[in-house]
Coordinates of N, CA and C in Angstrom, one line a residue:
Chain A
X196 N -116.5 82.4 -5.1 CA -117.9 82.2 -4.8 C -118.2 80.8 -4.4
X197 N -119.3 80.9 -3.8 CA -119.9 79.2 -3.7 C -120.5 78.4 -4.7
X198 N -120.4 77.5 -4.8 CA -120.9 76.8 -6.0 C -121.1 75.4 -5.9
X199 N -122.4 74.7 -5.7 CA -123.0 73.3 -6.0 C -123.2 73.1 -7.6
X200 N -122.2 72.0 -7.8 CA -122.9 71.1 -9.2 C -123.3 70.0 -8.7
X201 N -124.6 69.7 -9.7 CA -124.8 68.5 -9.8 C -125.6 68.5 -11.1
X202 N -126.1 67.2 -12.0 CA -126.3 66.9 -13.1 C -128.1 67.4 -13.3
X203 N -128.4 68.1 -14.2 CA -129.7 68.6 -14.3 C -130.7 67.3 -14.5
X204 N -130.5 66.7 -15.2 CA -131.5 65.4 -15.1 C -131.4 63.8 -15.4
X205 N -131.1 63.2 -14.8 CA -131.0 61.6 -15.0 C -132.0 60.9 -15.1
X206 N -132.2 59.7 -16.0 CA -133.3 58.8 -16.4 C -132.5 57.6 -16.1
X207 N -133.4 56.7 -15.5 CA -133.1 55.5 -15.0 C -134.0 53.9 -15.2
X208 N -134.3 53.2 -14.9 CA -135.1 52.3 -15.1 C -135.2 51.5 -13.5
X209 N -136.7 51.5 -13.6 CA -136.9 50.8 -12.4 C -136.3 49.4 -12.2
X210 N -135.9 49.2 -11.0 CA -135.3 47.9 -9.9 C -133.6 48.0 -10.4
X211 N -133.3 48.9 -10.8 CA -132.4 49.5 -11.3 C -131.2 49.9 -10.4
X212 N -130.1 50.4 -10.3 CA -129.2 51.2 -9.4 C -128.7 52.7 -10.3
X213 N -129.0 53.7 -9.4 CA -128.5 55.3 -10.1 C -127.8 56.0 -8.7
X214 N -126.9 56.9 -9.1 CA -126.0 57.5 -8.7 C -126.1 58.9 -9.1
X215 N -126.5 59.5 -8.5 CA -126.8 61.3 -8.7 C -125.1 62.1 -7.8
X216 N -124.3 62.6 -8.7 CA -123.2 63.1 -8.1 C -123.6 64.8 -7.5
X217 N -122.6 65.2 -6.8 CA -122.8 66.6 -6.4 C -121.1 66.8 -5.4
X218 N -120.7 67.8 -6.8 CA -119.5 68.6 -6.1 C -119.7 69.9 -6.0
X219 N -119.2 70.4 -4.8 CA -118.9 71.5 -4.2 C -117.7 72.5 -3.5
X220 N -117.5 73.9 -3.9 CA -117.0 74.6 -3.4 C -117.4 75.9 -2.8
X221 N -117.4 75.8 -1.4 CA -117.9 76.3 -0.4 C -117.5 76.6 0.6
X222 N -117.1 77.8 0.9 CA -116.2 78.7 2.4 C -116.6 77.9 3.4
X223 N -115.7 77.2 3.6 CA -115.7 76.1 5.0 C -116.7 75.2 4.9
X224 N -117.1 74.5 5.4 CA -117.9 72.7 5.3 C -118.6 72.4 6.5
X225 N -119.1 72.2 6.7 CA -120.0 71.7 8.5 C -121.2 70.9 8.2
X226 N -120.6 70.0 6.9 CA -121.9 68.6 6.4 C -122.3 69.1 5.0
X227 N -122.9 68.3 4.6 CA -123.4 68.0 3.1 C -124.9 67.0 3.7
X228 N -126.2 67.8 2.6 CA -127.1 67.1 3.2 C -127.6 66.6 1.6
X229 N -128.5 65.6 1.5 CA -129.3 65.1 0.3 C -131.2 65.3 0.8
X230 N -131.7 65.7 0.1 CA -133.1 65.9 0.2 C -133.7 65.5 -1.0
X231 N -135.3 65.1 -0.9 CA -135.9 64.6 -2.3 C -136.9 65.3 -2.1
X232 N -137.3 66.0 -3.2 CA -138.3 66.7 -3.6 C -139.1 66.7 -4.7
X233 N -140.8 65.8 -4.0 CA -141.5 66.0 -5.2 C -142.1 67.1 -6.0
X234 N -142.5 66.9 -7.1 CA -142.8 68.2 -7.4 C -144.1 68.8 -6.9
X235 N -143.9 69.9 -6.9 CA -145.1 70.8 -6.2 C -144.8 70.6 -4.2
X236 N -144.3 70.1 -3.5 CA -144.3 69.3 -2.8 C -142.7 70.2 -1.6
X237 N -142.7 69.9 -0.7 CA -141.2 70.6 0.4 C -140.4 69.8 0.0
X238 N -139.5 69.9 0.6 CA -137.8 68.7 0.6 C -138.5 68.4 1.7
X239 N -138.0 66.3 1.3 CA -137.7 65.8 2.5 C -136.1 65.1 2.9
X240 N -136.1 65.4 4.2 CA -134.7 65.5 4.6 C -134.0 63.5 4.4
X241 N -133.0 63.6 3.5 CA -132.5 62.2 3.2 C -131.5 61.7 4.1
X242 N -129.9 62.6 3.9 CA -128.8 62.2 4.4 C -128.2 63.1 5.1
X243 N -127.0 63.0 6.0 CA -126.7 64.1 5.9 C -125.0 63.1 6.3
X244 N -124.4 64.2 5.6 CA -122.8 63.8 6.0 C -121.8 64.4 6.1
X245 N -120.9 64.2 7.4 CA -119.9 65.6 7.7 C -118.6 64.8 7.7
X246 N -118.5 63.5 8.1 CA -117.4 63.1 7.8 C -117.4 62.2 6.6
X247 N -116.3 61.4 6.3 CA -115.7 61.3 5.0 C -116.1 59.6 5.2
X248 N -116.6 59.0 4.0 CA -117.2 57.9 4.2 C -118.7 57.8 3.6
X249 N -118.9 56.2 3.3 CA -120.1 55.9 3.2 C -121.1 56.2 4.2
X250 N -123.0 56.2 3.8 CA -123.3 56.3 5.2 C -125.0 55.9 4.5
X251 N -125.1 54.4 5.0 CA -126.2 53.4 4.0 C -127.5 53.2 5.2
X252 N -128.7 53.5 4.3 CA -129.9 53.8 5.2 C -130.8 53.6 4.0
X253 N -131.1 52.2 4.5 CA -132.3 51.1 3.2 C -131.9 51.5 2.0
X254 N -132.2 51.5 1.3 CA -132.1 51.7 -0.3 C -131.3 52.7 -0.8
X255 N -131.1 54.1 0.0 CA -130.3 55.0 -0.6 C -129.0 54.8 0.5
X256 N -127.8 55.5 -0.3 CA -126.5 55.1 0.4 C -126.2 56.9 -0.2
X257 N -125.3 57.7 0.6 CA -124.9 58.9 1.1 C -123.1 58.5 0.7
X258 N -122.4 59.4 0.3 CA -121.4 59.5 0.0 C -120.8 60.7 0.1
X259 N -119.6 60.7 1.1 CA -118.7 62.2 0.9 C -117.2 61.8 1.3
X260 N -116.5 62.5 0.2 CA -115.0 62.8 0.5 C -114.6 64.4 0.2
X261 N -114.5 64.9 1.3 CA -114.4 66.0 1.7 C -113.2 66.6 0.8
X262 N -111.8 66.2 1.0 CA -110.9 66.6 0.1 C -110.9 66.7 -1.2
X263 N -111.8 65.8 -2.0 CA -112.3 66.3 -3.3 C -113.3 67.1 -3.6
X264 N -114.4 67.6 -2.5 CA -115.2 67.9 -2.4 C -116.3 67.5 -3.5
X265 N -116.5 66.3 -3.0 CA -117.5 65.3 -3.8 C -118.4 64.4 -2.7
X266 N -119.4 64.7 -3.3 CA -120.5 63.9 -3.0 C -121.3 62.8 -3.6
X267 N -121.7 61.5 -3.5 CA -123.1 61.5 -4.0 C -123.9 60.2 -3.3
X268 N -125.0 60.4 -3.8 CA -126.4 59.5 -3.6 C -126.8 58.6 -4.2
X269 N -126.6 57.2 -3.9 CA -127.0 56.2 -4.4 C -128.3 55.2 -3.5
X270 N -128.9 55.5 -5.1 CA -130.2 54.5 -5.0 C -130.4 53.1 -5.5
X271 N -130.8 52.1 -4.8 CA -130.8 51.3 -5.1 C -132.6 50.6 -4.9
X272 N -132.4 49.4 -6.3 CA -133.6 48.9 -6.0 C -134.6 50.0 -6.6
X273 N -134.6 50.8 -7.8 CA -135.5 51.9 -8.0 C -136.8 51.8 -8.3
X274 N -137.5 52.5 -7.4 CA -139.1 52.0 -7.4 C -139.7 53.4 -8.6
X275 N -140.4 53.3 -8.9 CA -141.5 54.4 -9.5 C -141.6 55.5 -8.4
X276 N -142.1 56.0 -7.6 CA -141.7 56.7 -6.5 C -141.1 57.7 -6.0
X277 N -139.7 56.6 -6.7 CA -138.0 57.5 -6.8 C -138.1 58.8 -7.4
X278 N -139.1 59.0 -8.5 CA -139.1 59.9 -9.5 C -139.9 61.2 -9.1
X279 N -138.1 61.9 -8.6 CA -138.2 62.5 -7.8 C -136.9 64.1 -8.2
X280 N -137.1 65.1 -8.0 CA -135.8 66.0 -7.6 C -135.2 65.8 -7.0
X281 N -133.3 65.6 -6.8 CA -132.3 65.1 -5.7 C -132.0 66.7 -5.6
X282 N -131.4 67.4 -4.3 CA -131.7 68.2 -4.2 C -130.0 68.4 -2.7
X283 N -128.8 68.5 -3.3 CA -127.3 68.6 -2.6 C -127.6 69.9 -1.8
X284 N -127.5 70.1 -0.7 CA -127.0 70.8 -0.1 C -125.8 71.3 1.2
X285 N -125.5 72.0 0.7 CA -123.5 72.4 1.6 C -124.1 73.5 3.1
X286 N -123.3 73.2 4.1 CA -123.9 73.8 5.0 C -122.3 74.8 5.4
X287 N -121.9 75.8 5.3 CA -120.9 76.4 4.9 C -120.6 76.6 6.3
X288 N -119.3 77.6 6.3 CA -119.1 78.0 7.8 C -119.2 78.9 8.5
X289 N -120.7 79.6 8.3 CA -122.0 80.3 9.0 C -122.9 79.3 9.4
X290 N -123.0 78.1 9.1 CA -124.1 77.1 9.3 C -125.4 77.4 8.4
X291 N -124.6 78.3 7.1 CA -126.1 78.2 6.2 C -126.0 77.3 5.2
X292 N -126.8 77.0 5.0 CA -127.1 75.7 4.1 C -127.0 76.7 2.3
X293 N -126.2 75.9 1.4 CA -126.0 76.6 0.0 C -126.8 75.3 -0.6
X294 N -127.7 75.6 -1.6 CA -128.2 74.6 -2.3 C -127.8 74.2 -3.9
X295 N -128.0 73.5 -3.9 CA -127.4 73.1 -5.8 C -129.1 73.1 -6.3
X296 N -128.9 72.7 -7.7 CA -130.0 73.3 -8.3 C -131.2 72.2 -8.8
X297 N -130.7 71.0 -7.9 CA -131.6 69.5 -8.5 C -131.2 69.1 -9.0
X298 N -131.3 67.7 -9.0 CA -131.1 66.6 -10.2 C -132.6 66.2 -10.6
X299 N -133.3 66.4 -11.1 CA -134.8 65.5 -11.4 C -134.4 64.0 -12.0
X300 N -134.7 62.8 -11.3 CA -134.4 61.8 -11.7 C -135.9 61.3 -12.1
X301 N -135.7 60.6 -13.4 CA -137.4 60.4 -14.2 C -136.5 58.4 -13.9
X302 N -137.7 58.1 -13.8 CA -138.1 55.9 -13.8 C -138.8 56.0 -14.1
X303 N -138.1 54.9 -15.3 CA -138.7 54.2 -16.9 C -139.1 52.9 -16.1
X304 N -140.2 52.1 -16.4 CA -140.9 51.5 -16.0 C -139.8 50.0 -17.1
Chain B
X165 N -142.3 62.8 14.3 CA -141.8 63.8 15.1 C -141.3 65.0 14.0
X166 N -140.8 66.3 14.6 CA -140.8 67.2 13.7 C -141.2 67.3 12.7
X167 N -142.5 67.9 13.0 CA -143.8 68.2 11.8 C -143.3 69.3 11.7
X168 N -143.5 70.5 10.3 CA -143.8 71.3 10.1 C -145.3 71.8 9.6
X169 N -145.9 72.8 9.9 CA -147.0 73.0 8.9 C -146.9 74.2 8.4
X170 N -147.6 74.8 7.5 CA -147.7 76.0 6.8 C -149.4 76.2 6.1
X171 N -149.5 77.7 6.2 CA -150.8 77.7 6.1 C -151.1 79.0 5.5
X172 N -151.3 79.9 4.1 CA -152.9 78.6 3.3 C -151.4 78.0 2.7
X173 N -152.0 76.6 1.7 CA -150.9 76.3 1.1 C -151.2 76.2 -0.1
X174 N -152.0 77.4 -0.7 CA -151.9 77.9 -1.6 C -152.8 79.1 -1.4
X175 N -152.6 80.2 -2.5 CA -153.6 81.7 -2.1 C -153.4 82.3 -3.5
X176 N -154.8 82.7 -4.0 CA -154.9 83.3 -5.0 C -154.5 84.9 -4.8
X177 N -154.2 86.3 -4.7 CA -154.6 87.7 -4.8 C -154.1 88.6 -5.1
X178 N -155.1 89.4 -5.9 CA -154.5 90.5 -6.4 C -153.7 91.3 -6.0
X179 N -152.9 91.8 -7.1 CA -151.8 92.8 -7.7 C -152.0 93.9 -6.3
X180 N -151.2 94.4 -5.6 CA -151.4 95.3 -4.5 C -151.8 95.2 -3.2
X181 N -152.4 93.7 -3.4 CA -153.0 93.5 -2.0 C -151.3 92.4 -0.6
X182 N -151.9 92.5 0.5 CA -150.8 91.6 1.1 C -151.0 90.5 1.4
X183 N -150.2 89.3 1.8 CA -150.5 88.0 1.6 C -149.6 88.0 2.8
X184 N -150.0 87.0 4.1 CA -149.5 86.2 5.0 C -149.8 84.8 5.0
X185 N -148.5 84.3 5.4 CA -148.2 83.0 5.4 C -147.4 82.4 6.7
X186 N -148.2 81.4 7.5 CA -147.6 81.4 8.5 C -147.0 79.8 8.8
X187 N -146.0 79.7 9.3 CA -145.0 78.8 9.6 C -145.1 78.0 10.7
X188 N -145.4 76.8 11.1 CA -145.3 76.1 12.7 C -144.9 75.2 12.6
X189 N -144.1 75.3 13.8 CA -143.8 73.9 14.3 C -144.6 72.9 15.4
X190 N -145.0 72.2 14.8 CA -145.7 71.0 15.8 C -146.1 70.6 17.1
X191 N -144.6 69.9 16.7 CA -144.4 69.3 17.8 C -142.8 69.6 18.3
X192 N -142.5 70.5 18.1 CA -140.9 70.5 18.6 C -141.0 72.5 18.7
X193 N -139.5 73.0 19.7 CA -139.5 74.4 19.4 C -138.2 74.8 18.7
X194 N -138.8 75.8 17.8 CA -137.8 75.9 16.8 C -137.0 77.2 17.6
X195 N -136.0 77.6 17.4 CA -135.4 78.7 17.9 C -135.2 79.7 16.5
X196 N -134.9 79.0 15.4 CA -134.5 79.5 13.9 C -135.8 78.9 13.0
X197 N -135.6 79.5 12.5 CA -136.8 79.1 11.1 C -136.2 79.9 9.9
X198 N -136.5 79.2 8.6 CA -136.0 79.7 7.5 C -137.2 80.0 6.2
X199 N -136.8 81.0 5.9 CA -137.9 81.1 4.1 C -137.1 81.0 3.4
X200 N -137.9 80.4 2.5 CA -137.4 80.0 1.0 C -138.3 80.6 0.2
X201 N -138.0 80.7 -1.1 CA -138.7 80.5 -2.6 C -138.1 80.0 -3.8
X202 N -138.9 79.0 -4.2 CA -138.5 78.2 -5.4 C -139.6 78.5 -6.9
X203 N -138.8 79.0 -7.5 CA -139.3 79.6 -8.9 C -139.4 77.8 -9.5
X204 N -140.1 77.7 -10.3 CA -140.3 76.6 -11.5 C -138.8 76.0 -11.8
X205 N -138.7 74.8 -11.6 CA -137.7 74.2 -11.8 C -136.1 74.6 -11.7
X206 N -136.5 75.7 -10.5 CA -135.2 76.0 -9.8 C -134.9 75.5 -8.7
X207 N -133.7 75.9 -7.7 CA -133.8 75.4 -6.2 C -133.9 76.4 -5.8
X208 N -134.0 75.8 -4.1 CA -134.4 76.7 -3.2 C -133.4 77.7 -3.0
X209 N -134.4 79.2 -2.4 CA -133.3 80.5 -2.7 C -133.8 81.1 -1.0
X210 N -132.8 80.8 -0.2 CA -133.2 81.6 0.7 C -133.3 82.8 1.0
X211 N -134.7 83.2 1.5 CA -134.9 84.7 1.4 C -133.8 85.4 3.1
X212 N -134.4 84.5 3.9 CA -134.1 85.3 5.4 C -134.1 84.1 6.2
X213 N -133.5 84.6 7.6 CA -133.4 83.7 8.8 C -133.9 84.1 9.8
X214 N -134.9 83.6 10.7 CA -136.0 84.4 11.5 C -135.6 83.7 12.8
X215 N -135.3 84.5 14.0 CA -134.8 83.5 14.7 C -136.1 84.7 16.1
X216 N -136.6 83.6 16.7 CA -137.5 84.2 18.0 C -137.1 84.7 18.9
X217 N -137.7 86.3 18.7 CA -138.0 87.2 19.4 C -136.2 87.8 18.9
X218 N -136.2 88.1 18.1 CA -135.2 89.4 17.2 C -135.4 89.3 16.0
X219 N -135.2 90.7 15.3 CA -135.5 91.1 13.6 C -134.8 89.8 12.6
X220 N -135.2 89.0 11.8 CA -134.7 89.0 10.8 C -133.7 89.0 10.2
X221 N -132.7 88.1 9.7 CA -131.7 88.4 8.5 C -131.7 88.1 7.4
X222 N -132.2 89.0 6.5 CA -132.5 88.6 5.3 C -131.1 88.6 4.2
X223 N -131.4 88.2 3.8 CA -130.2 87.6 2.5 C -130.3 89.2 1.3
X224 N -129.0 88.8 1.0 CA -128.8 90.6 -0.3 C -129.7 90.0 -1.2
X225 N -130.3 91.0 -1.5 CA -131.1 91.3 -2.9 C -132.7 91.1 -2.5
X226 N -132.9 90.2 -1.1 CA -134.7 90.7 -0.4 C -134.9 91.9 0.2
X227 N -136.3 92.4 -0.3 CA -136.4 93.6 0.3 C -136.9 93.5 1.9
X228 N -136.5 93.8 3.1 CA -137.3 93.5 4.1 C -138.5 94.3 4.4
X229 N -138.5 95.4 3.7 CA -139.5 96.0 4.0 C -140.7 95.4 2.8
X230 N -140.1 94.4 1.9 CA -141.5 93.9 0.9 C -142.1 92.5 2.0
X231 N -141.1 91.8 2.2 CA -141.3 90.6 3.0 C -140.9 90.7 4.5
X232 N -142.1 91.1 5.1 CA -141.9 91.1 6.5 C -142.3 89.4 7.3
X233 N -141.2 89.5 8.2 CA -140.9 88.2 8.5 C -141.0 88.5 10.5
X234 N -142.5 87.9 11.3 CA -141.8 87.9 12.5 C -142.2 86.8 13.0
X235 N -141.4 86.4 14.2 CA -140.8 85.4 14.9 C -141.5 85.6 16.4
X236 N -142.8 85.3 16.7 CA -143.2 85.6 17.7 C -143.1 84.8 19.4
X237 N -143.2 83.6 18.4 CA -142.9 82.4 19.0 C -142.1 81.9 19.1
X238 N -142.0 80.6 20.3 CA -141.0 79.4 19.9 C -141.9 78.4 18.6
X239 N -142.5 78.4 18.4 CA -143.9 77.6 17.1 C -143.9 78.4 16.2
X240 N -144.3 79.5 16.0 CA -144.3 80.3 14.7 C -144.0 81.7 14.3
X241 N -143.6 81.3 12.7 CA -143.3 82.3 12.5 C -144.1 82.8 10.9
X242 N -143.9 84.2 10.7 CA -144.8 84.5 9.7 C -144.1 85.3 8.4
X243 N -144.8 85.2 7.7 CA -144.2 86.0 6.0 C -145.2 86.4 5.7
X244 N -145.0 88.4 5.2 CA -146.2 88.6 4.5 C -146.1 89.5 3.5
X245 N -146.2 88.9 2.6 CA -145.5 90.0 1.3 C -146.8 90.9 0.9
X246 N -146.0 92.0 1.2 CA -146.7 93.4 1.2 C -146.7 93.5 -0.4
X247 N -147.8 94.6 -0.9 CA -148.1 94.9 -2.1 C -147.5 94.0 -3.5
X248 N -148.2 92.7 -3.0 CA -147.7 91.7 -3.9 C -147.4 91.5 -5.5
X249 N -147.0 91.8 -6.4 CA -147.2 91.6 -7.7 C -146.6 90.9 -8.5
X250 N -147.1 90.3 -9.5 CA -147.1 89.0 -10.2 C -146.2 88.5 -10.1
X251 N -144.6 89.7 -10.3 CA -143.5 88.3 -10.2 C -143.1 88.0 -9.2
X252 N -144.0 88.4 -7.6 CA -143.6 87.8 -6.5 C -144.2 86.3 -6.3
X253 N -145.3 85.9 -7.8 CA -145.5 84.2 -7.9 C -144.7 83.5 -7.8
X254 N -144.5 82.6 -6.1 CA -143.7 81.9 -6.2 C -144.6 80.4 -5.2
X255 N -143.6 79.8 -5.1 CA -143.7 78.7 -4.3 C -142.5 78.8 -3.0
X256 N -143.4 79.2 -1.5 CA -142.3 79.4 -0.5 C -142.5 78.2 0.5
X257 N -141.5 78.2 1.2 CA -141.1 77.1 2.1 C -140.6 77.7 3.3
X258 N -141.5 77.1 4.1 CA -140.3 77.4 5.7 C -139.5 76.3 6.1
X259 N -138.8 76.5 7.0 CA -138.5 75.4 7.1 C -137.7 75.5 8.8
X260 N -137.4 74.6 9.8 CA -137.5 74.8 10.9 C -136.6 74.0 11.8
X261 N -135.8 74.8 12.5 CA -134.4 73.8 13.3 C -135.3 73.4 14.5
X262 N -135.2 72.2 15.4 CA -135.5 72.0 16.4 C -134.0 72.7 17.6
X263 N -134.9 73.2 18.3 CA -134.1 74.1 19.4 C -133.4 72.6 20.1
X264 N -134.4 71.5 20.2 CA -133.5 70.2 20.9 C -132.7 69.6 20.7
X265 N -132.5 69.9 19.3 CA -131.4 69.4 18.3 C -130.3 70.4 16.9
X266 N -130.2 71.4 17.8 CA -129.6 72.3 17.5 C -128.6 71.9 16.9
X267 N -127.7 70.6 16.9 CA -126.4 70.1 17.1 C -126.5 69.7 15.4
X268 N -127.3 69.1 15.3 CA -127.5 68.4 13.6 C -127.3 68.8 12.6
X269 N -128.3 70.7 13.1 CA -128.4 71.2 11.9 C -129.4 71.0 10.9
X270 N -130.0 70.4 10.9 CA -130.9 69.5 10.2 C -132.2 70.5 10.4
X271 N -133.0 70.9 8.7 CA -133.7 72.0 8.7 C -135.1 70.6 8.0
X272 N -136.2 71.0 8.7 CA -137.5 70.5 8.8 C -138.2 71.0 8.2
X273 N -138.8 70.8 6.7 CA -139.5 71.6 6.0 C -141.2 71.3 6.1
X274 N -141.8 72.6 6.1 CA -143.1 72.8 6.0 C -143.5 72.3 4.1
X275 N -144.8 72.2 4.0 CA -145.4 71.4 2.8 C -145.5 72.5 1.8
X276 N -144.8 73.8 2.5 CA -144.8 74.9 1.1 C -146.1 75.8 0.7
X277 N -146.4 76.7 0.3 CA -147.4 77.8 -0.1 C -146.9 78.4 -1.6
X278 N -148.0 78.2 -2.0 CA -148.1 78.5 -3.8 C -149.1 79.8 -3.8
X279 N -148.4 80.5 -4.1 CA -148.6 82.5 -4.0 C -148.9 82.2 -5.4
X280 N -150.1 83.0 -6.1 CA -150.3 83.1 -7.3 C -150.9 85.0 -7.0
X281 N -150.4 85.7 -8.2 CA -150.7 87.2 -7.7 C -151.1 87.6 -9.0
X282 N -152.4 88.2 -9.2 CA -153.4 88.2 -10.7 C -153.2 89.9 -11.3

């Protein structure tokens, strides 16, 4: 079957650095995306990465190595804001997107 | 650029009645559009893939004949859950490929609709 993990909830401290991980196993691969979602609120679209490598855009930085099937999202500089749902998703090889189940990240002031 | 909107984005109504909710794109044309529903501190669960001007592919375990989904346009598309009842309370999302950027992949989400059903 398919299957996104990632960590149900992380606490952090503002101006801080956090790392939200997300591994996956998934019938074929065609990108890995990161979205943040407030609550009550849509995903907004973060990262997205199909090749293997870092991939750094202001404050959050995107991570994938495909062979381990590992991902993750690093934030840097954590504002109040941040405190947010991280939200992995696998785009398989139909081009459907499989979702993992959130990370809700809470900033301690 | 690539707005989504969605509209109401939230609706009260009773137990049997139908609810439509409709999906646009802005400023860009979508060829695909997607529904979601996210229960309370779950993720997103795709119901169907609505692509314009053909039926529907809805995912195992939606009923298509509860949630009718059409794709009239290249701008919008619609959900309308027939004979609604309470545990169809959810929070749905569309969400929307740009036809110009088909290549990316990259799905554009609308601001969501909060179904409450009494």
């Amino acid at each position: 079957g398919q299957n996104i993990d990632q960590p149900t909830e992380m606490t952090a401290t503002e101006g801080a650095i956090v790392q939200i991980n997300c591994t996956y196993q998934t019938s074929g691969f065609n990108g890995l995306f990161w979205y943040q979602q407030h609550a009550g609120e849509a995903p907004t679209f973060l990262s997205y990465n199909v090749l293997d490598g870092l991939e750094e855009k202001g404050r959050f930085s995107s991570f994938l190595s495909r062979s381990k099937g590992y991902s993750y999202l690093l934030l840097k500089e954590l504002q109040m804001k941040d405190s947010a749902s991280y939200l992995c998703a696998v785009m398989d090889s139909n081009y459907q997107l499989i979702w993992g189940a959130g990370t809700k990240l809470i900033i301690k002031p | 650029g690539a707005v989504v909107s969605q509209h109401p984005s939230w609706v009260i109504c009773k137990s049997g009645t139908s609810v439509k909710i409709e999906c646009r794109s802005l400023d860009f044309q979508a060829t695909t559009m997607f529904w979601y529903r996210q229960f309370p501190k779950q993720s997103l669960m795709l119901m169907a893939t609505s692509n314009e001007g053909s039926k529907a592919t809805y995912e195992q375990g939606v009923e298509k004949d509860k949630f009718l989904i059409n794709h009239a346009s290249l701008t919008l598309s619609t959900l309308t859950v027939t004979s609604a009842h309470p545990e169809d309370s959810s929070f749905y999302i569309c969400s929307a490929r740009d036809q110009e950027r088909e290549g990316t992949y990259e799905q554009y989400f609308g601001p969501g609709t909060r179904l409450t059903v009494t």
